[in-house]
Amino acid sequence: MPDEFAVPETGQPVAAVPVEAAAPAKKTSKGLLIALGALAILVVIGAVAAVLVLFVFQTSTDNSVEVRVPEGQTAQAGTSATTTETAEAGSPAAAVSNSEVFTFRDIFAPLVGATSTETSATETTTDTVVPGDYAADTLYLIAIGSESGVPSASMIWNSQTYTLNEGDTIPNTPWKVFDIRTSDVIMLYGDQQVVLSVGQGISK
């Protein structure tokens, strides 16, 4: 027997110490948490997939929205009770498909088509002022209208009424009509521009 296995003082060989049987691996809570986390993730993914599948199949088979018409209406608080309106009871409105309701709309496209209005040969503006007491040396714009498509303005200067077109002047004054618009007139007082609205007066 070699000396390396002997006890130095006694020279006796070292007795082998029995090795304890290997302890079984302890279950850790870390592994359990990982397994539960993976299971939770799979459940969430499955739920999202199920919702998407149901949404796709529902929109392809049931593509209509039911519109219900109210049975009747009563007067609101603050209104007279004699002006109650009731809606006619009838059949429900026709079904409207989702694609008709939930579609992209161009926000820059006009909602209402262009309307054209025909004008008569002689028309007057609805904005007028009733003549009354007018101050001296004050120019008043009474009304704006048009005759045969030519805009005109009715003005009062020193209790005298004038109907003027663009470019006309008030006699013996520096006032000249520069531009007639729908609700106001731009006047020239010499070289200075002055804007007069219907019913407004100005003195210089």
Coordinates of C-alpha atoms in Angstrom, one line a residue:
M1 CA 0.0 0.0 0.0
P2 CA 1.4 3.3 -0.8
D3 CA 2.2 5.8 1.9
E4 CA 0.0 8.5 0.6
F5 CA -3.1 6.6 1.8
A6 CA -1.7 6.0 5.3
V7 CA -2.2 8.1 8.4
P8 CA 1.3 9.6 9.1
E9 CA 1.3 8.9 12.9
T10 CA 0.0 5.4 12.9
G11 CA 0.9 4.2 9.5
Q12 CA -2.5 2.6 9.2
P13 CA -4.4 3.1 6.0
V14 CA -7.2 5.7 6.1
A15 CA -10.6 4.1 6.3
A16 CA -12.9 5.1 3.5
V17 CA -15.7 7.2 4.7
P18 CA -19.0 6.1 3.2
V19 CA -20.4 8.8 0.8
E20 CA -24.0 9.6 1.5
A21 CA -26.4 8.8 -1.2
A22 CA -26.9 11.8 -3.5
A23 CA -29.8 13.9 -2.3
P24 CA -32.6 14.3 -4.8
A25 CA -32.8 17.7 -6.6
K26 CA -35.0 20.2 -4.7
K27 CA -37.9 21.6 -6.6
T28 CA -37.5 25.3 -6.8
S29 CA -40.2 27.9 -7.0
K30 CA -38.3 29.6 -9.9
G31 CA -39.0 26.7 -12.3
L32 CA -42.7 26.7 -11.3
L33 CA -42.9 30.5 -12.0
I34 CA -41.4 30.1 -15.4
A35 CA -43.8 27.3 -16.3
L36 CA -46.8 29.4 -15.1
G37 CA -45.6 32.5 -17.0
A38 CA -45.3 30.5 -20.2
L39 CA -48.8 29.1 -19.7
A40 CA -50.2 32.6 -19.1
I41 CA -48.5 33.9 -22.3
L42 CA -50.0 31.0 -24.3
V43 CA -53.5 31.7 -22.9
V44 CA -53.2 35.4 -23.8
I45 CA -52.0 34.6 -27.4
G46 CA -54.9 32.1 -27.8
A47 CA -57.5 34.6 -26.6
V48 CA -56.2 37.3 -29.0
A49 CA -56.3 34.8 -31.9
A50 CA -59.8 33.7 -31.0
V51 CA -61.0 37.3 -30.9
L52 CA -59.5 38.0 -34.3
V53 CA -61.0 34.9 -35.9
L54 CA -64.4 35.8 -34.5
F55 CA -64.2 39.4 -35.7
V56 CA -63.2 38.3 -39.2
F57 CA -66.0 35.8 -39.5
Q58 CA -68.6 38.0 -37.9
T59 CA -68.0 40.9 -40.3
S60 CA -68.1 38.7 -43.3
T61 CA -71.4 37.0 -42.4
D62 CA -73.3 39.7 -40.5
N63 CA -72.7 43.0 -42.3
S64 CA -75.7 44.9 -41.3
V65 CA -76.7 47.3 -38.5
E66 CA -80.3 47.6 -37.4
V67 CA -81.5 51.2 -37.1
R68 CA -84.4 51.7 -34.7
V69 CA -86.9 54.5 -35.0
P70 CA -88.2 56.0 -31.7
E71 CA -91.9 55.3 -31.0
G72 CA -92.8 59.0 -30.2
Q73 CA -91.5 62.2 -28.7
T74 CA -93.0 64.5 -26.1
A75 CA -92.4 68.2 -25.5
Q76 CA -89.1 69.0 -23.7
A77 CA -89.0 70.9 -20.5
G78 CA -89.2 74.6 -21.2
T79 CA -91.3 74.3 -24.3
S80 CA -95.0 74.7 -24.6
A81 CA -97.1 71.6 -24.2
T82 CA -99.2 72.5 -27.2
T83 CA -96.4 72.0 -29.6
T84 CA -95.8 68.3 -29.1
E85 CA -94.9 66.2 -32.0
T86 CA -95.2 62.5 -32.3
A87 CA -93.4 60.3 -34.8
E88 CA -95.5 57.9 -36.9
A89 CA -95.1 54.4 -35.6
G90 CA -94.0 52.2 -38.5
S91 CA -91.8 49.4 -39.5
P92 CA -88.1 49.5 -38.6
A93 CA -85.8 51.3 -41.0
A94 CA -83.9 49.3 -43.6
A95 CA -80.7 47.6 -42.5
V96 CA -77.5 49.6 -43.1
S97 CA -74.3 47.7 -43.8
N98 CA -71.2 48.4 -41.8
S99 CA -69.3 49.3 -44.9
E100 CA -71.8 52.2 -45.5
V101 CA -71.4 53.5 -42.0
F102 CA -67.7 52.9 -41.2
T103 CA -65.9 54.0 -44.4
F104 CA -63.1 56.5 -44.9
R105 CA -64.3 59.9 -45.8
D106 CA -62.2 62.5 -47.5
I107 CA -62.2 65.4 -45.0
F108 CA -61.4 67.9 -47.8
A109 CA -64.3 66.9 -50.0
P110 CA -67.3 69.2 -49.6
L111 CA -70.3 67.7 -47.8
V112 CA -72.8 69.5 -50.0
G113 CA -72.6 69.9 -53.7
A114 CA -72.3 73.4 -55.2
T115 CA -75.6 75.2 -55.4
S116 CA -76.4 77.8 -58.1
T117 CA -78.8 80.6 -57.5
E118 CA -80.4 82.6 -60.3
T119 CA -80.6 86.3 -59.8
S120 CA -83.2 88.5 -61.3
A121 CA -82.3 91.6 -63.4
T122 CA -83.1 93.9 -60.4
E123 CA -82.3 92.8 -56.9
T124 CA -81.8 94.7 -53.7
T125 CA -80.0 93.7 -50.5
T126 CA -82.0 92.9 -47.5
D127 CA -79.8 95.1 -45.3
T128 CA -81.5 98.5 -45.2
V129 CA -81.7 101.3 -42.7
V130 CA -84.9 103.3 -42.1
P131 CA -84.2 107.0 -42.8
G132 CA -84.4 109.2 -39.8
D133 CA -82.6 112.2 -38.5
Y134 CA -79.1 112.3 -40.0
A135 CA -76.3 114.6 -38.8
A136 CA -75.0 117.2 -41.2
D137 CA -71.7 116.6 -43.0
T138 CA -72.0 112.8 -42.2
L139 CA -72.1 110.2 -44.9
Y140 CA -74.4 107.2 -44.2
L141 CA -74.7 104.0 -46.1
I142 CA -78.4 103.0 -46.2
A143 CA -78.5 100.0 -48.6
I144 CA -76.6 97.9 -51.1
G145 CA -78.2 96.5 -54.1
S146 CA -77.8 95.8 -57.8
E147 CA -79.6 96.9 -60.9
S148 CA -79.2 94.8 -64.1
G149 CA -76.2 93.1 -62.5
V150 CA -74.4 96.4 -61.7
P151 CA -73.9 96.9 -57.9
S152 CA -75.2 100.2 -56.4
A153 CA -75.1 101.8 -53.0
S154 CA -77.8 104.1 -51.5
M155 CA -76.2 106.8 -49.3
I156 CA -77.3 109.9 -47.5
W157 CA -75.2 113.1 -47.4
N158 CA -76.6 116.2 -45.7
S159 CA -80.2 114.9 -45.8
Q160 CA -79.9 114.2 -49.6
T161 CA -80.2 110.6 -50.8
Y162 CA -77.8 109.4 -53.6
T163 CA -77.8 106.1 -55.5
L164 CA -74.2 105.5 -56.6
N165 CA -72.3 102.9 -58.6
E166 CA -68.6 102.2 -58.4
G167 CA -66.5 105.2 -59.6
D168 CA -69.3 107.7 -58.9
T169 CA -68.7 110.7 -56.6
I170 CA -71.0 112.7 -54.4
P171 CA -71.3 116.2 -55.9
N172 CA -69.3 119.0 -54.3
T173 CA -67.5 116.6 -51.9
P174 CA -64.3 114.6 -51.9
W175 CA -66.3 111.3 -51.4
K176 CA -65.9 108.7 -54.2
V177 CA -67.3 105.1 -54.4
F178 CA -64.3 102.8 -54.8
D179 CA -65.7 99.3 -54.4
I180 CA -69.2 98.0 -53.6
R181 CA -69.2 94.6 -51.8
T182 CA -72.1 92.5 -50.4
S183 CA -72.3 94.1 -46.9
D184 CA -70.1 97.2 -47.1
V185 CA -68.7 99.8 -49.4
I186 CA -65.1 101.1 -49.7
M187 CA -65.2 104.9 -50.1
L188 CA -62.3 107.2 -51.0
Y189 CA -62.1 110.5 -49.1
G190 CA -59.4 112.1 -51.3
D191 CA -56.7 109.5 -51.2
Q192 CA -57.8 107.8 -47.9
Q193 CA -59.9 104.6 -48.0
V194 CA -62.8 104.3 -45.7
V195 CA -65.0 101.2 -45.2
L196 CA -68.7 101.8 -44.5
S197 CA -71.1 99.0 -43.5
V198 CA -74.8 99.2 -44.0
G199 CA -76.3 101.5 -41.4
Q200 CA -73.0 103.1 -40.5
G201 CA -72.2 106.8 -40.9
I202 CA -68.9 108.6 -40.9
S203 CA -68.0 112.3 -40.8
K204 CA -64.8 113.9 -41.9

